[in-house]
Amino acid sequence: MATHMFRVEDIHCGGCENAIRKALTRLDGVRDAAPDSATNQVTVSFDESQTSTEHIAERLATAGYPVVG
């Protein structure tokens, strides 16, 4: 199990946090997603044998929250 923190754009509210959580937890291998609108960060716990940071970043971008930095 791995944990990675992503900086993303435009997390404004609880609704954004819920949208991110929903999008990521539907991705195979993601065990937990913890978005934080105060810091524009998303901490994700995932199984490296099922997904990667690249796939997670792609899913974030598709959901409208591109990774920055």
GROMACS .gro file of N, CA, C and O in nm, residues 11 17 36-41:
model
   32
   11ILE      N    1  -1.013   2.323  -0.587
   11ILE     CA    2  -1.100   2.259  -0.488
   11ILE      C    3  -1.157   2.373  -0.404
   11ILE      O    4  -1.086   2.435  -0.326
   17GLU      N    5  -1.477   1.833  -0.293
   17GLU     CA    6  -1.413   1.723  -0.222
   17GLU      C    7  -1.487   1.592  -0.247
   17GLU      O    8  -1.426   1.489  -0.272
   36ASP      N    9  -0.864   1.804   0.041
   36ASP     CA   10  -0.870   1.913   0.138
   36ASP      C   11  -0.881   2.045   0.063
   36ASP      O   12  -0.784   2.090   0.001
   37SER      N   13  -0.998   2.108   0.070
   37SER     CA   14  -1.021   2.233  -0.003
   37SER      C   15  -0.939   2.348   0.054
   37SER      O   16  -0.910   2.444  -0.018
   38ALA      N   17  -0.900   2.342   0.180
   38ALA     CA   18  -0.822   2.449   0.241
   38ALA      C   19  -0.680   2.456   0.184
   38ALA      O   20  -0.621   2.564   0.176
   39THR      N   21  -0.626   2.341   0.142
   39THR     CA   22  -0.488   2.337   0.095
   39THR      C   23  -0.476   2.300  -0.053
   39THR      O   24  -0.365   2.297  -0.106
   40ASN      N   25  -0.589   2.266  -0.117
   40ASN     CA   26  -0.588   2.219  -0.257
   40ASN      C   27  -0.499   2.096  -0.272
   40ASN      O   28  -0.424   2.083  -0.369
   41GLN      N   29  -0.508   2.006  -0.175
   41GLN     CA   30  -0.431   1.883  -0.179
   41GLN      C   31  -0.523   1.763  -0.166
   41GLN      O   32  -0.627   1.770  -0.102
   0.00000   0.00000   0.00000
